[in-house]
Amino acid sequence: MLKVSLILLVLSAAAVLADFEPFLDIPFKPVRTSAERIESHGYPSESHYVETEDGYVLNMFRIPHSPKLKNEKKERPVVFIMHGLFSCSDCFLLNGPDNALAYNYVDAGYDVWLGNARGNLYSRKNTKMSINHPYFWRFSWHEIGHYDLPAMIDYVLATTGQEKLHYVGHSQGCTTFFVMGSTRPEYNKKIKTAHMLAPPIFMGNVTEGIILATAPYVGSPGLGAELLQNQVFLPLNQYIQRLLDTACSNQPIMLSYCKTLALMWGGDLGNLNATLLPQVAETHPAGISTNQGIHFIQSYVSNDFRRYDWGPKNNLAFYGTEVPPSYDITKIDANLYLYSGEADGSANVMDIARLPGLLPNMKELYTIPDPTFGHLDFIFANSVKEIINDKVIGISKDYDAKNKF
Ligand SMILES: *[C@@H]1O[C@H](CO)[C@@H](O)[C@H](O)[C@H]1NC(C)=O
Ligand SMILES: *[C@@H]1O[C@H](CO)[C@@H](O)[C@H](O)[C@H]1NC(C)=O
């Protein structure tokens, strides 16, 4: 509970300060997009937009080829990489050209695409309604998996002229893949290999404090959930973002905030690359709908992987049943690789252990040998290249060598 109130306190303080932004004398640093970040690292970048069936406009970024390989004219297999909760495409770039997953892939000869879910700072438009419309934020990770991923994957395949791609997801990027694979199983055929880094699917054994602390209030339909659902959680407006960024980089006294920020994703700072914290603060939290958080907390309470719970009456209207239907993950027949960390409080090893028996085509469940490996370590650990990136890319390359993409 302490953690929750701390976070809320800091954020409301930031929000109050942000309201008076013109009077603050803080030297704000410029905010960069993923494309600018990629260019600053010396790589070519592209920005693409795709519209989903329900009107959301999603911004994807691409690193089409590697200056180190000079492979612009060669055929390059495609990888699509999807971020987690509170995050965005930047998280796969922040470790820099030597250690970040996106660069490691492009330097291995891949055409790299980074997705952005509806509602995060890159994907805040809808052609059918304004961001102020009461229904703009009425979505969870169900919609991200059911609409956003298929729209982005189809766009990437059409643009590159390929039939299949590799998929890598972190955290919610796995949850959404499971939603897509079970509700639109035809998409499994478009996947060469799928890598699930720290997948929160079943969540009954979660030990993450923020989930345990909020479960009594919003884990089941009721007043708490009704008050909170359908709105933006932690809006990342440019003032708050710049304030945090400036605070994290310049003032040691605010470093405790930066640590809190890291703790929000679960795990302590143990293996995390501390020098990138100011950059994490530049782009995170990138914005979500409260329903995404509530839906995860519902997964913890129900110990099941199922649709958003709107309460018996509304469920009956939406789904035809009082209890929300469970996702049928036995339909996910893509080549699946699961990665779990023993110190991960959100995607717990015991919950991940339930998956292999249900997945018809699971290739490997890899438990990271380092017992201190936590939820954020899968993208931000100092050892992420050796432990995660090299393995994921190695499996992709083996597939492409055998299947002559
Ligand atoms: C915890 O994990 C075990 C083993 O996978 C599973 O049987 C159980 O349903 C999970 N959830 C709870 C609340 O125990
Ligand atoms: C840690 O982050 C910094 C700043 O982004 C980066 O330059 C460095 O390569 C990272 N180190 C590792 C081991 O990932």
PDB file of N, CA and C and ligand atoms in Angstrom, residues 94-95 99 273 275-276 279 382, ligand 2:
ATOM      1  N   LEU A  94      16.438   1.903 -25.485  1.00  0.00           N
ATOM      2  CA  LEU A  94      17.136   2.687 -24.467  1.00  0.00           C
ATOM      3  C   LEU A  94      18.499   2.120 -24.081  1.00  0.00           C
ATOM      4  N   ASN A  95      18.679   0.809 -24.156  1.00  0.00           N
ATOM      5  CA  ASN A  95      19.985   0.246 -23.805  1.00  0.00           C
ATOM      6  C   ASN A  95      21.068   0.590 -24.824  1.00  0.00           C
ATOM      7  N   ASN A  99      23.414  -3.001 -26.812  1.00  0.00           N
ATOM      8  CA  ASN A  99      22.694  -3.896 -25.908  1.00  0.00           C
ATOM      9  C   ASN A  99      21.177  -3.941 -26.058  1.00  0.00           C
ATOM     10  N   ASN A 273      19.951  -1.595 -15.449  1.00  0.00           N
ATOM     11  CA  ASN A 273      20.982  -0.665 -15.890  1.00  0.00           C
ATOM     12  C   ASN A 273      20.597   0.736 -15.398  1.00  0.00           C
ATOM     13  N   THR A 275      22.091   3.570 -15.378  1.00  0.00           N
ATOM     14  CA  THR A 275      22.411   4.762 -16.162  1.00  0.00           C
ATOM     15  C   THR A 275      21.312   5.105 -17.158  1.00  0.00           C
ATOM     16  N   LEU A 276      20.403   4.168 -17.422  1.00  0.00           N
ATOM     17  CA  LEU A 276      19.370   4.534 -18.392  1.00  0.00           C
ATOM     18  C   LEU A 276      18.096   5.037 -17.730  1.00  0.00           C
ATOM     19  N   GLN A 279      16.573   8.205 -19.041  1.00  0.00           N
ATOM     20  CA  GLN A 279      15.934   8.021 -20.348  1.00  0.00           C
ATOM     21  C   GLN A 279      14.619   7.272 -20.222  1.00  0.00           C
ATOM     22  N   ASN A 382      21.438  -5.200 -17.054  1.00  0.00           N
ATOM     23  CA  ASN A 382      22.777  -5.007 -17.615  1.00  0.00           C
ATOM     24  C   ASN A 382      23.179  -6.193 -18.490  1.00  0.00           C
TER      25      ASN A 382
HETATM   26  C1  LIG B   2      23.037   1.003 -20.040  1.00  0.00           C
HETATM   27  O1  LIG B   2      22.370   2.149 -20.526  1.00  0.00           O
HETATM   28  C2  LIG B   2      23.209   3.068 -21.189  1.00  0.00           C
HETATM   29  C3  LIG B   2      22.400   4.321 -21.499  1.00  0.00           C
HETATM   30  O2  LIG B   2      21.336   4.076 -22.349  1.00  0.00           O
HETATM   31  C4  LIG B   2      23.792   2.391 -22.428  1.00  0.00           C
HETATM   32  O3  LIG B   2      24.653   3.288 -23.113  1.00  0.00           O
HETATM   33  C5  LIG B   2      24.566   1.139 -22.016  1.00  0.00           C
HETATM   34  O4  LIG B   2      25.024   0.457 -23.165  1.00  0.00           O
HETATM   35  C6  LIG B   2      23.664   0.234 -21.200  1.00  0.00           C
HETATM   36  N1  LIG B   2      24.452  -0.885 -20.709  1.00  0.00           N
HETATM   37  C7  LIG B   2      24.065  -2.145 -20.853  1.00  0.00           C
HETATM   38  C8  LIG B   2      25.029  -3.176 -20.298  1.00  0.00           C
HETATM   39  O5  LIG B   2      23.024  -2.465 -21.372  1.00  0.00           O
END
